[in-house]
Amino acid sequence: AGDRFLYNGYVLHGEMIKNGTIRDVKNFEFRPQDVVVASFPKSGTTWLEEIVFLIQTHLDFKLAASTILESRFPYLEYPYPGLKSIAKQQGGRMIKTHLPLSLLPDDLLQKGTKVIYIMRNPKDVAVSYYHFFRLLSFVNYKGEFRDFLKSFMKNEVVYTPYFPHVLEYWNNRDNPNLLVVHFEEMKKDPETVVQKISNFLGKDLTYDEVRMIVEHTRFENMAINPSVNYSHWEDLGLVNKNEGKFFRKGAVGDWQNYFSEDLNRDFDSWISQNLENTKLAFIFADTTEDK
Ligand code: A3P
């Protein structure tokens, strides 16, 4: 899928290296008022971005509806709008990135810039990523899930290796400028997580405001909201229309519909190898009882 390149241990789009973006990112001047949403792809980035946007704008639902998320929340290492354009924006910015911490400026967490990292269990990430690669017409993945999973485990997919990506952030979880949230805890108890994020961003929200954000950012509501659901990609010819939607399922545990027993065994031992000597644990199943 496209031109890939290994850079400091991570698989990136070759273009990012050739055109100097990755070097410019290292020197990008973040500001203390900036908020960064970081993630491994398919971990719930879009969801978290919309939550952060509403908190930062004190629930400006009008503004959120009037502009697509990509322009409200630029993607740092993507060619559009590009680093130069992001640099020109005044004041505190909201910026999304899929880059690991080691490829961002060395002093990022010392500057006062607030960074929120969202992580999701790797089985659901792999399933979501597989569908995403089938969905994107410029990737146009046609393989079976098991083949995709094998390349994911062999660290051949863009932004892998998965574990170092997660661990670089997770190992810094005690830094006061970094908040780590789990997709699965957001599913289970979104009110608590929204409250936690707003506290982290130094914003006071009433319980009603928290509930309004939670309602606006529920899967079903975001899926039909054209400012966040990436439906404009269809007009741009970026998606294979017979491969579903960006807002696919939004569930915890969908991996169970894709992993055979064999695959699951291999994947579990791959996880254990990678989490040896760490205290990181993932949530693989939805334990919400009132659903
Ligand atoms: P699925 O493919 O499992 O449905 P990202 O934004 O990082 O690309 O992640 C996309 C994944 O997050 C997709 O997962 C998408 O459906 C899910 N998602 C997006 N918004 C969500 C929400 N409000 N609630 C639950 N899941 C959401």
PDB file of C-alpha atoms and ligand atoms in Angstrom:
ATOM      1  CA  ALA A   1       0.000   0.000   0.000  1.00  0.00           C
ATOM      2  CA  GLY A   2       1.894   2.995  -1.252  1.00  0.00           C
ATOM      3  CA  ASP A   3       5.479   3.836  -0.677  1.00  0.00           C
ATOM      4  CA  ARG A   4       6.611   2.932   2.829  1.00  0.00           C
ATOM      5  CA  PHE A   5       9.853   3.642   4.562  1.00  0.00           C
ATOM      6  CA  LEU A   6      11.460   2.649   7.849  1.00  0.00           C
ATOM      7  CA  TYR A   7      12.451   5.711   9.847  1.00  0.00           C
ATOM      8  CA  ASN A   8      13.860   5.494  13.389  1.00  0.00           C
ATOM      9  CA  GLY A   9      12.192   2.117  13.755  1.00  0.00           C
ATOM     10  CA  TYR A  10       8.753   3.166  12.460  1.00  0.00           C
ATOM     11  CA  VAL A  11       7.060   2.490   9.141  1.00  0.00           C
ATOM     12  CA  LEU A  12       6.066   5.793   7.561  1.00  0.00           C
ATOM     13  CA  HIS A  13       4.862   7.013   4.186  1.00  0.00           C
ATOM     14  CA  GLY A  14       7.980   7.456   2.064  1.00  0.00           C
ATOM     15  CA  GLU A  15       6.769  10.878   0.999  1.00  0.00           C
ATOM     16  CA  MET A  16       6.981  12.184   4.574  1.00  0.00           C
ATOM     17  CA  ILE A  17      10.680  11.457   4.633  1.00  0.00           C
ATOM     18  CA  LYS A  18      11.493  12.536   1.073  1.00  0.00           C
ATOM     19  CA  ASN A  19       9.811  15.925   1.349  1.00  0.00           C
ATOM     20  CA  GLY A  20      11.355  16.678   4.742  1.00  0.00           C
ATOM     21  CA  THR A  21       8.117  16.668   6.742  1.00  0.00           C
ATOM     22  CA  ILE A  22       9.440  14.275   9.335  1.00  0.00           C
ATOM     23  CA  ARG A  23      12.456  16.494   9.982  1.00  0.00           C
ATOM     24  CA  ASP A  24      10.298  19.617  10.097  1.00  0.00           C
ATOM     25  CA  VAL A  25       7.963  17.938  12.601  1.00  0.00           C
ATOM     26  CA  LYS A  26      10.911  17.440  14.976  1.00  0.00           C
ATOM     27  CA  ASN A  27      11.528  21.184  14.877  1.00  0.00           C
ATOM     28  CA  PHE A  28       7.886  22.241  14.896  1.00  0.00           C
ATOM     29  CA  GLU A  29       7.222  24.930  17.496  1.00  0.00           C
ATOM     30  CA  PHE A  30       4.439  23.749  19.713  1.00  0.00           C
ATOM     31  CA  ARG A  31       2.985  26.330  22.072  1.00  0.00           C
ATOM     32  CA  PRO A  32       1.988  25.941  25.712  1.00  0.00           C
ATOM     33  CA  GLN A  33      -1.639  26.662  24.703  1.00  0.00           C
ATOM     34  CA  ASP A  34      -1.719  23.902  22.059  1.00  0.00           C
ATOM     35  CA  VAL A  35      -3.575  20.651  22.574  1.00  0.00           C
ATOM     36  CA  VAL A  36      -2.368  17.560  20.734  1.00  0.00           C
ATOM     37  CA  VAL A  37      -4.427  14.421  20.197  1.00  0.00           C
ATOM     38  CA  ALA A  38      -2.081  11.532  19.470  1.00  0.00           C
ATOM     39  CA  SER A  39      -2.791   7.915  18.666  1.00  0.00           C
ATOM     40  CA  PHE A  40      -1.909   4.826  16.741  1.00  0.00           C
ATOM     41  CA  PRO A  41      -4.353   4.849  13.780  1.00  0.00           C
ATOM     42  CA  LYS A  42      -7.843   3.441  14.348  1.00  0.00           C
ATOM     43  CA  SER A  43      -7.741   3.852  18.112  1.00  0.00           C
ATOM     44  CA  GLY A  44     -10.591   6.366  18.382  1.00  0.00           C
ATOM     45  CA  THR A  45      -8.739   9.507  17.310  1.00  0.00           C
ATOM     46  CA  THR A  46     -11.727  11.148  15.605  1.00  0.00           C
ATOM     47  CA  TRP A  47     -13.936  10.566  18.615  1.00  0.00           C
ATOM     48  CA  LEU A  48     -11.386  12.093  20.989  1.00  0.00           C
ATOM     49  CA  GLU A  49     -10.781  15.044  18.658  1.00  0.00           C
ATOM     50  CA  GLU A  50     -14.444  16.010  18.635  1.00  0.00           C
ATOM     51  CA  ILE A  51     -14.595  15.767  22.441  1.00  0.00           C
ATOM     52  CA  VAL A  52     -11.491  17.932  22.818  1.00  0.00           C
ATOM     53  CA  PHE A  53     -12.812  20.436  20.300  1.00  0.00           C
ATOM     54  CA  LEU A  54     -16.037  20.888  22.246  1.00  0.00           C
ATOM     55  CA  ILE A  55     -14.223  21.239  25.545  1.00  0.00           C
ATOM     56  CA  GLN A  56     -11.737  23.761  24.176  1.00  0.00           C
ATOM     57  CA  THR A  57     -14.438  25.896  22.536  1.00  0.00           C
ATOM     58  CA  HIS A  58     -16.695  25.646  25.563  1.00  0.00           C
ATOM     59  CA  LEU A  59     -19.294  23.627  23.662  1.00  0.00           C
ATOM     60  CA  ASP A  60     -19.433  25.650  20.475  1.00  0.00           C
ATOM     61  CA  PHE A  61     -21.720  23.168  18.696  1.00  0.00           C
ATOM     62  CA  LYS A  62     -22.334  25.712  15.960  1.00  0.00           C
ATOM     63  CA  LEU A  63     -18.682  26.010  15.093  1.00  0.00           C
ATOM     64  CA  ALA A  64     -18.305  22.233  15.322  1.00  0.00           C
ATOM     65  CA  ALA A  65     -21.140  21.782  12.817  1.00  0.00           C
ATOM     66  CA  SER A  66     -20.022  24.468  10.405  1.00  0.00           C
ATOM     67  CA  THR A  67     -16.546  23.174   9.544  1.00  0.00           C
ATOM     68  CA  ILE A  68     -15.190  19.699   8.946  1.00  0.00           C
ATOM     69  CA  LEU A  69     -13.028  18.252  11.691  1.00  0.00           C
ATOM     70  CA  GLU A  70      -9.960  18.094   9.433  1.00  0.00           C
ATOM     71  CA  SER A  71      -9.864  21.896   9.249  1.00  0.00           C
ATOM     72  CA  ARG A  72     -10.683  22.432  12.901  1.00  0.00           C
ATOM     73  CA  PHE A  73      -8.121  19.872  13.983  1.00  0.00           C
ATOM     74  CA  PRO A  74      -5.256  19.705  11.455  1.00  0.00           C
ATOM     75  CA  TYR A  75      -3.270  16.499  11.046  1.00  0.00           C
ATOM     76  CA  LEU A  76       0.342  17.418  11.818  1.00  0.00           C
ATOM     77  CA  GLU A  77       2.300  15.223   9.402  1.00  0.00           C
ATOM     78  CA  TYR A  78      -0.251  15.225   6.564  1.00  0.00           C
ATOM     79  CA  PRO A  79       0.417  17.341   3.441  1.00  0.00           C
ATOM     80  CA  TYR A  80      -2.856  19.266   3.923  1.00  0.00           C
ATOM     81  CA  PRO A  81      -2.968  21.866   5.319  1.00  0.00           C
ATOM     82  CA  GLY A  82       0.729  21.291   6.027  1.00  0.00           C
ATOM     83  CA  LEU A  83       3.093  22.346   8.779  1.00  0.00           C
ATOM     84  CA  LYS A  84       3.610  25.863   7.438  1.00  0.00           C
ATOM     85  CA  SER A  85      -0.087  26.557   7.500  1.00  0.00           C
ATOM     86  CA  ILE A  86      -0.485  25.113  11.010  1.00  0.00           C
ATOM     87  CA  ALA A  87       2.455  27.257  12.157  1.00  0.00           C
ATOM     88  CA  LYS A  88       0.652  30.380  10.958  1.00  0.00           C
ATOM     89  CA  GLN A  89      -2.480  29.771  13.012  1.00  0.00           C
ATOM     90  CA  GLN A  90      -2.736  32.180  15.915  1.00  0.00           C
ATOM     91  CA  GLY A  91      -3.012  31.195  19.558  1.00  0.00           C
ATOM     92  CA  GLY A  92      -3.699  27.756  20.950  1.00  0.00           C
ATOM     93  CA  ARG A  93      -4.190  25.151  18.269  1.00  0.00           C
ATOM     94  CA  MET A  94      -5.703  21.695  18.264  1.00  0.00           C
ATOM     95  CA  ILE A  95      -3.482  19.277  16.402  1.00  0.00           C
ATOM     96  CA  LYS A  96      -3.813  15.582  15.587  1.00  0.00           C
ATOM     97  CA  THR A  97      -0.880  13.243  15.031  1.00  0.00           C
ATOM     98  CA  HIS A  98      -0.285   9.529  14.590  1.00  0.00           C
ATOM     99  CA  LEU A  99       3.436   9.882  15.173  1.00  0.00           C
ATOM    100  CA  PRO A 100       5.115   8.179  18.123  1.00  0.00           C
ATOM    101  CA  LEU A 101       6.461  10.446  20.844  1.00  0.00           C
ATOM    102  CA  SER A 102      10.062   9.839  19.727  1.00  0.00           C
ATOM    103  CA  LEU A 103       9.390  11.495  16.357  1.00  0.00           C
ATOM    104  CA  LEU A 104       7.863  14.613  17.895  1.00  0.00           C
ATOM    105  CA  PRO A 105       9.970  17.487  19.289  1.00  0.00           C
ATOM    106  CA  ASP A 106      12.126  16.320  22.203  1.00  0.00           C
ATOM    107  CA  ASP A 107      10.807  19.008  24.536  1.00  0.00           C
ATOM    108  CA  LEU A 108       7.121  18.550  23.665  1.00  0.00           C
ATOM    109  CA  LEU A 109       6.102  17.364  27.136  1.00  0.00           C
ATOM    110  CA  GLN A 110       8.180  20.054  28.846  1.00  0.00           C
ATOM    111  CA  LYS A 111       6.592  22.997  27.079  1.00  0.00           C
ATOM    112  CA  GLY A 112       3.202  23.017  28.724  1.00  0.00           C
ATOM    113  CA  THR A 113       1.554  21.761  25.541  1.00  0.00           C
ATOM    114  CA  LYS A 114      -1.170  19.321  26.550  1.00  0.00           C
ATOM    115  CA  VAL A 115      -0.982  15.929  24.864  1.00  0.00           C
ATOM    116  CA  ILE A 116      -3.758  13.351  25.005  1.00  0.00           C
ATOM    117  CA  TYR A 117      -2.987   9.861  23.755  1.00  0.00           C
ATOM    118  CA  ILE A 118      -5.793   7.461  23.030  1.00  0.00           C
ATOM    119  CA  MET A 119      -5.076   3.749  22.949  1.00  0.00           C
ATOM    120  CA  ARG A 120      -7.229   0.785  21.996  1.00  0.00           C
ATOM    121  CA  ASN A 121      -6.654  -2.922  22.334  1.00  0.00           C
ATOM    122  CA  PRO A 122      -4.569  -4.175  19.399  1.00  0.00           C
ATOM    123  CA  LYS A 123      -7.099  -6.803  18.271  1.00  0.00           C
ATOM    124  CA  ASP A 124      -9.832  -4.253  17.625  1.00  0.00           C
ATOM    125  CA  VAL A 125      -7.254  -1.848  16.195  1.00  0.00           C
ATOM    126  CA  ALA A 126      -6.141  -4.488  13.690  1.00  0.00           C
ATOM    127  CA  VAL A 127      -9.731  -5.223  12.610  1.00  0.00           C
ATOM    128  CA  SER A 128     -10.523  -1.535  12.243  1.00  0.00           C
ATOM    129  CA  TYR A 129      -7.277  -0.906  10.342  1.00  0.00           C
ATOM    130  CA  TYR A 130      -7.984  -3.826   8.000  1.00  0.00           C
ATOM    131  CA  HIS A 131     -11.359  -2.350   7.076  1.00  0.00           C
ATOM    132  CA  PHE A 132      -9.844   1.090   6.715  1.00  0.00           C
ATOM    133  CA  PHE A 133      -7.282  -0.240   4.218  1.00  0.00           C
ATOM    134  CA  ARG A 134     -10.077  -1.836   2.233  1.00  0.00           C
ATOM    135  CA  LEU A 135     -12.090   1.377   2.407  1.00  0.00           C
ATOM    136  CA  LEU A 136      -9.410   3.765   1.142  1.00  0.00           C
ATOM    137  CA  SER A 137      -9.282   3.678  -2.651  1.00  0.00           C
ATOM    138  CA  PHE A 138      -5.629   4.756  -2.716  1.00  0.00           C
ATOM    139  CA  VAL A 139      -4.713   1.788  -0.509  1.00  0.00           C
ATOM    140  CA  ASN A 140      -7.273  -0.572  -1.999  1.00  0.00           C
ATOM    141  CA  TYR A 141      -6.313  -3.532   0.170  1.00  0.00           C
ATOM    142  CA  LYS A 142      -7.792  -6.721  -1.212  1.00  0.00           C
ATOM    143  CA  GLY A 143      -6.252  -9.348   1.064  1.00  0.00           C
ATOM    144  CA  GLU A 144      -7.864 -11.500   3.708  1.00  0.00           C
ATOM    145  CA  PHE A 145      -7.918 -10.458   7.345  1.00  0.00           C
ATOM    146  CA  ARG A 146      -5.392 -13.110   8.329  1.00  0.00           C
ATOM    147  CA  ASP A 147      -2.890 -11.759   5.802  1.00  0.00           C
ATOM    148  CA  PHE A 148      -3.383  -8.234   7.044  1.00  0.00           C
ATOM    149  CA  LEU A 149      -2.908  -9.407  10.623  1.00  0.00           C
ATOM    150  CA  LYS A 150       0.326 -11.158   9.697  1.00  0.00           C
ATOM    151  CA  SER A 151       1.728  -7.942   8.176  1.00  0.00           C
ATOM    152  CA  PHE A 152       0.535  -6.014  11.218  1.00  0.00           C
ATOM    153  CA  MET A 153       2.446  -8.420  13.479  1.00  0.00           C
ATOM    154  CA  LYS A 154       5.489  -8.236  11.215  1.00  0.00           C
ATOM    155  CA  ASN A 155       5.424  -4.436  11.538  1.00  0.00           C
ATOM    156  CA  GLU A 156       4.891  -3.788   7.860  1.00  0.00           C
ATOM    157  CA  VAL A 157       1.877  -1.508   8.190  1.00  0.00           C
ATOM    158  CA  VAL A 158       2.138   2.285   8.354  1.00  0.00           C
ATOM    159  CA  TYR A 159       2.819   3.611  11.887  1.00  0.00           C
ATOM    160  CA  THR A 160       3.791   0.187  13.223  1.00  0.00           C
ATOM    161  CA  PRO A 161       5.387  -1.209  15.337  1.00  0.00           C
ATOM    162  CA  TYR A 162       2.271  -0.966  17.463  1.00  0.00           C
ATOM    163  CA  PHE A 163       3.746  -1.732  20.903  1.00  0.00           C
ATOM    164  CA  PRO A 164       6.616   0.759  20.949  1.00  0.00           C
ATOM    165  CA  HIS A 165       4.136   3.387  19.714  1.00  0.00           C
ATOM    166  CA  VAL A 166       1.826   2.767  22.659  1.00  0.00           C
ATOM    167  CA  LEU A 167       4.593   2.238  25.199  1.00  0.00           C
ATOM    168  CA  GLU A 168       6.479   5.432  24.373  1.00  0.00           C
ATOM    169  CA  TYR A 169       3.439   7.412  25.471  1.00  0.00           C
ATOM    170  CA  TRP A 170       2.317   5.072  28.215  1.00  0.00           C
ATOM    171  CA  ASN A 171       5.750   5.155  29.867  1.00  0.00           C
ATOM    172  CA  ASN A 172       5.304   8.921  30.194  1.00  0.00           C
ATOM    173  CA  ARG A 173       1.831   8.687  31.715  1.00  0.00           C
ATOM    174  CA  ASP A 174       2.991  10.358  34.943  1.00  0.00           C
ATOM    175  CA  ASN A 175       4.011  13.490  33.078  1.00  0.00           C
ATOM    176  CA  PRO A 176       1.452  16.167  34.015  1.00  0.00           C
ATOM    177  CA  ASN A 177       1.251  17.326  30.387  1.00  0.00           C
ATOM    178  CA  LEU A 178       0.249  13.905  29.084  1.00  0.00           C
ATOM    179  CA  LEU A 179      -3.072  12.175  29.557  1.00  0.00           C
ATOM    180  CA  VAL A 180      -3.544   8.608  28.346  1.00  0.00           C
ATOM    181  CA  VAL A 181      -7.089   7.405  27.755  1.00  0.00           C
ATOM    182  CA  HIS A 182      -8.426   4.059  26.595  1.00  0.00           C
ATOM    183  CA  PHE A 183     -11.042   3.630  23.870  1.00  0.00           C
ATOM    184  CA  GLU A 184     -12.645   0.948  26.014  1.00  0.00           C
ATOM    185  CA  GLU A 185     -13.053   3.181  29.082  1.00  0.00           C
ATOM    186  CA  MET A 186     -14.628   5.831  26.848  1.00  0.00           C
ATOM    187  CA  LYS A 187     -17.141   3.262  25.647  1.00  0.00           C
ATOM    188  CA  LYS A 188     -17.877   2.085  29.145  1.00  0.00           C
ATOM    189  CA  ASP A 189     -18.072   5.379  30.969  1.00  0.00           C
ATOM    190  CA  PRO A 190     -17.833   8.359  28.618  1.00  0.00           C
ATOM    191  CA  GLU A 191     -18.996  10.871  31.254  1.00  0.00           C
ATOM    192  CA  THR A 192     -16.064  10.061  33.521  1.00  0.00           C
ATOM    193  CA  VAL A 193     -13.559  10.256  30.679  1.00  0.00           C
ATOM    194  CA  VAL A 194     -14.936  13.558  29.338  1.00  0.00           C
ATOM    195  CA  GLN A 195     -14.730  14.943  32.873  1.00  0.00           C
ATOM    196  CA  LYS A 196     -11.159  13.689  33.184  1.00  0.00           C
ATOM    197  CA  ILE A 197     -10.178  15.289  29.865  1.00  0.00           C
ATOM    198  CA  SER A 198     -11.747  18.615  30.786  1.00  0.00           C
ATOM    199  CA  ASN A 199      -9.957  18.619  34.139  1.00  0.00           C
ATOM    200  CA  PHE A 200      -6.721  17.870  32.336  1.00  0.00           C
ATOM    201  CA  LEU A 201      -7.346  20.801  29.984  1.00  0.00           C
ATOM    202  CA  GLY A 202      -8.131  23.041  32.927  1.00  0.00           C
ATOM    203  CA  LYS A 203     -11.758  23.591  31.900  1.00  0.00           C
ATOM    204  CA  ASP A 204     -14.644  23.471  34.324  1.00  0.00           C
ATOM    205  CA  LEU A 205     -17.709  21.761  32.958  1.00  0.00           C
ATOM    206  CA  THR A 206     -21.044  21.247  34.640  1.00  0.00           C
ATOM    207  CA  TYR A 207     -22.459  17.765  34.646  1.00  0.00           C
ATOM    208  CA  ASP A 208     -25.036  18.849  32.042  1.00  0.00           C
ATOM    209  CA  GLU A 209     -22.285  20.105  29.764  1.00  0.00           C
ATOM    210  CA  VAL A 210     -20.438  16.819  30.125  1.00  0.00           C
ATOM    211  CA  ARG A 211     -23.621  14.990  29.190  1.00  0.00           C
ATOM    212  CA  MET A 212     -24.169  17.191  26.146  1.00  0.00           C
ATOM    213  CA  ILE A 213     -20.669  16.415  24.898  1.00  0.00           C
ATOM    214  CA  VAL A 214     -21.194  12.711  25.503  1.00  0.00           C
ATOM    215  CA  GLU A 215     -24.474  12.767  23.596  1.00  0.00           C
ATOM    216  CA  HIS A 216     -23.018  14.719  20.660  1.00  0.00           C
ATOM    217  CA  THR A 217     -20.073  12.318  20.402  1.00  0.00           C
ATOM    218  CA  ARG A 218     -21.974   9.043  20.674  1.00  0.00           C
ATOM    219  CA  PHE A 219     -21.108   6.710  17.806  1.00  0.00           C
ATOM    220  CA  GLU A 220     -24.603   6.912  16.299  1.00  0.00           C
ATOM    221  CA  ASN A 221     -24.572  10.703  16.331  1.00  0.00           C
ATOM    222  CA  MET A 222     -21.074  11.147  14.974  1.00  0.00           C
ATOM    223  CA  ALA A 223     -21.783   8.587  12.234  1.00  0.00           C
ATOM    224  CA  ILE A 224     -24.509  10.823  10.768  1.00  0.00           C
ATOM    225  CA  ASN A 225     -22.699  14.113  11.378  1.00  0.00           C
ATOM    226  CA  PRO A 226     -21.123  15.263   8.083  1.00  0.00           C
ATOM    227  CA  SER A 227     -18.649  17.534   9.861  1.00  0.00           C
ATOM    228  CA  VAL A 228     -16.937  14.534  11.477  1.00  0.00           C
ATOM    229  CA  ASN A 229     -17.931  11.383   9.568  1.00  0.00           C
ATOM    230  CA  TYR A 230     -15.571  11.839   6.603  1.00  0.00           C
ATOM    231  CA  SER A 231     -18.455  11.534   4.141  1.00  0.00           C
ATOM    232  CA  HIS A 232     -16.791  14.211   1.980  1.00  0.00           C
ATOM    233  CA  TRP A 233     -14.121  11.603   1.189  1.00  0.00           C
ATOM    234  CA  GLU A 234     -16.738   9.930  -0.975  1.00  0.00           C
ATOM    235  CA  ASP A 235     -17.043  13.026  -3.173  1.00  0.00           C
ATOM    236  CA  LEU A 236     -13.264  13.249  -3.342  1.00  0.00           C
ATOM    237  CA  GLY A 237     -13.108   9.676  -4.647  1.00  0.00           C
ATOM    238  CA  LEU A 238     -11.005   8.550  -1.707  1.00  0.00           C
ATOM    239  CA  VAL A 239     -13.138   5.586  -0.672  1.00  0.00           C
ATOM    240  CA  ASN A 240     -14.375   2.335  -2.144  1.00  0.00           C
ATOM    241  CA  LYS A 241     -18.093   2.723  -1.706  1.00  0.00           C
ATOM    242  CA  ASN A 242     -18.755  -0.997  -1.362  1.00  0.00           C
ATOM    243  CA  GLU A 243     -16.412  -1.275   1.636  1.00  0.00           C
ATOM    244  CA  GLY A 244     -18.621   0.386   4.221  1.00  0.00           C
ATOM    245  CA  LYS A 245     -17.997   3.623   6.063  1.00  0.00           C
ATOM    246  CA  PHE A 246     -15.367   5.274   8.233  1.00  0.00           C
ATOM    247  CA  PHE A 247     -17.845   4.948  11.118  1.00  0.00           C
ATOM    248  CA  ARG A 248     -17.958   1.200  10.918  1.00  0.00           C
ATOM    249  CA  LYS A 249     -18.978  -0.326  14.262  1.00  0.00           C
ATOM    250  CA  GLY A 250     -17.361   1.573  17.104  1.00  0.00           C
ATOM    251  CA  ALA A 251     -17.474  -1.468  19.345  1.00  0.00           C
ATOM    252  CA  VAL A 252     -15.245  -3.230  21.839  1.00  0.00           C
ATOM    253  CA  GLY A 253     -14.627  -6.884  21.013  1.00  0.00           C
ATOM    254  CA  ASP A 254     -15.544  -6.966  17.316  1.00  0.00           C
ATOM    255  CA  TRP A 255     -12.212  -8.784  16.847  1.00  0.00           C
ATOM    256  CA  GLN A 256     -13.997 -11.941  17.991  1.00  0.00           C
ATOM    257  CA  ASN A 257     -15.745 -12.011  14.611  1.00  0.00           C
ATOM    258  CA  TYR A 258     -12.397 -12.023  12.791  1.00  0.00           C
ATOM    259  CA  PHE A 259      -9.851 -13.986  14.806  1.00  0.00           C
ATOM    260  CA  SER A 260      -9.772 -17.741  14.321  1.00  0.00           C
ATOM    261  CA  GLU A 261      -8.535 -19.768  17.281  1.00  0.00           C
ATOM    262  CA  ASP A 262      -5.111 -20.133  15.650  1.00  0.00           C
ATOM    263  CA  LEU A 263      -4.760 -16.469  14.902  1.00  0.00           C
ATOM    264  CA  ASN A 264      -5.842 -15.591  18.388  1.00  0.00           C
ATOM    265  CA  ARG A 265      -3.279 -17.905  19.942  1.00  0.00           C
ATOM    266  CA  ASP A 266      -0.454 -16.435  17.854  1.00  0.00           C
ATOM    267  CA  PHE A 267      -1.608 -12.910  18.508  1.00  0.00           C
ATOM    268  CA  ASP A 268      -1.906 -13.487  22.263  1.00  0.00           C
ATOM    269  CA  SER A 269       1.629 -14.796  22.483  1.00  0.00           C
ATOM    270  CA  TRP A 270       2.827 -11.864  20.382  1.00  0.00           C
ATOM    271  CA  ILE A 271       1.121  -9.533  22.857  1.00  0.00           C
ATOM    272  CA  SER A 272       2.670 -11.242  25.891  1.00  0.00           C
ATOM    273  CA  GLN A 273       6.133 -11.071  24.377  1.00  0.00           C
ATOM    274  CA  ASN A 274       5.722  -7.389  23.782  1.00  0.00           C
ATOM    275  CA  LEU A 275       4.269  -6.557  27.158  1.00  0.00           C
ATOM    276  CA  GLU A 276       6.829  -8.484  29.154  1.00  0.00           C
ATOM    277  CA  ASN A 277       8.195  -6.310  31.953  1.00  0.00           C
ATOM    278  CA  THR A 278       5.521  -3.669  31.468  1.00  0.00           C
ATOM    279  CA  LYS A 279       2.404  -3.054  33.513  1.00  0.00           C
ATOM    280  CA  LEU A 280       0.298  -2.152  30.515  1.00  0.00           C
ATOM    281  CA  ALA A 281      -2.916  -4.129  30.147  1.00  0.00           C
ATOM    282  CA  PHE A 282      -5.604  -3.848  27.487  1.00  0.00           C
ATOM    283  CA  ILE A 283      -9.333  -4.327  27.691  1.00  0.00           C
ATOM    284  CA  PHE A 284     -10.541  -6.804  25.075  1.00  0.00           C
ATOM    285  CA  ALA A 285     -14.212  -7.146  25.877  1.00  0.00           C
ATOM    286  CA  ASP A 286     -17.156  -4.931  26.552  1.00  0.00           C
ATOM    287  CA  THR A 287     -18.137  -5.423  30.141  1.00  0.00           C
ATOM    288  CA  THR A 288     -20.919  -2.856  30.188  1.00  0.00           C
ATOM    289  CA  GLU A 289     -23.820  -4.564  31.892  1.00  0.00           C
ATOM    290  CA  ASP A 290     -26.634  -2.167  31.154  1.00  0.00           C
ATOM    291  CA  LYS A 291     -26.507  -2.632  27.370  1.00  0.00           C
TER     292      LYS A 291
HETATM  293  P1  A3P B   1     -14.254   0.610  13.992  1.00  0.00           P
HETATM  294  O1  A3P B   1     -13.611   0.449  12.650  1.00  0.00           O
HETATM  295  O2  A3P B   1     -13.934  -0.525  14.915  1.00  0.00           O
HETATM  296  O3  A3P B   1     -15.714   0.873  13.915  1.00  0.00           O
HETATM  297  P2  A3P B   1      -9.734   6.636  14.253  1.00  0.00           P
HETATM  298  O4  A3P B   1     -10.607   7.826  14.446  1.00  0.00           O
HETATM  299  O5  A3P B   1      -8.547   6.613  15.150  1.00  0.00           O
HETATM  300  O6  A3P B   1      -9.414   6.408  12.813  1.00  0.00           O
HETATM  301  O7  A3P B   1     -10.573   5.376  14.756  1.00  0.00           O
HETATM  302  C1  A3P B   1     -11.693   4.925  14.042  1.00  0.00           C
HETATM  303  C2  A3P B   1     -12.408   3.901  14.880  1.00  0.00           C
HETATM  304  O8  A3P B   1     -13.068   4.550  15.985  1.00  0.00           O
HETATM  305  C3  A3P B   1     -13.507   3.180  14.101  1.00  0.00           C
HETATM  306  O9  A3P B   1     -13.591   1.889  14.690  1.00  0.00           O
HETATM  307  C4  A3P B   1     -14.703   4.063  14.422  1.00  0.00           C
HETATM  308  O10 A3P B   1     -15.941   3.454  14.191  1.00  0.00           O
HETATM  309  C5  A3P B   1     -14.466   4.299  15.909  1.00  0.00           C
HETATM  310  N1  A3P B   1     -15.201   5.455  16.432  1.00  0.00           N
HETATM  311  C6  A3P B   1     -15.223   6.707  15.963  1.00  0.00           C
HETATM  312  N2  A3P B   1     -16.040   7.490  16.681  1.00  0.00           N
HETATM  313  C7  A3P B   1     -16.552   6.704  17.644  1.00  0.00           C
HETATM  314  C8  A3P B   1     -17.477   6.929  18.717  1.00  0.00           C
HETATM  315  N3  A3P B   1     -18.044   8.118  18.900  1.00  0.00           N
HETATM  316  N4  A3P B   1     -17.768   5.886  19.524  1.00  0.00           N
HETATM  317  C9  A3P B   1     -17.207   4.683  19.315  1.00  0.00           C
HETATM  318  N5  A3P B   1     -16.344   4.403  18.325  1.00  0.00           N
HETATM  319  C10 A3P B   1     -16.016   5.406  17.502  1.00  0.00           C
END
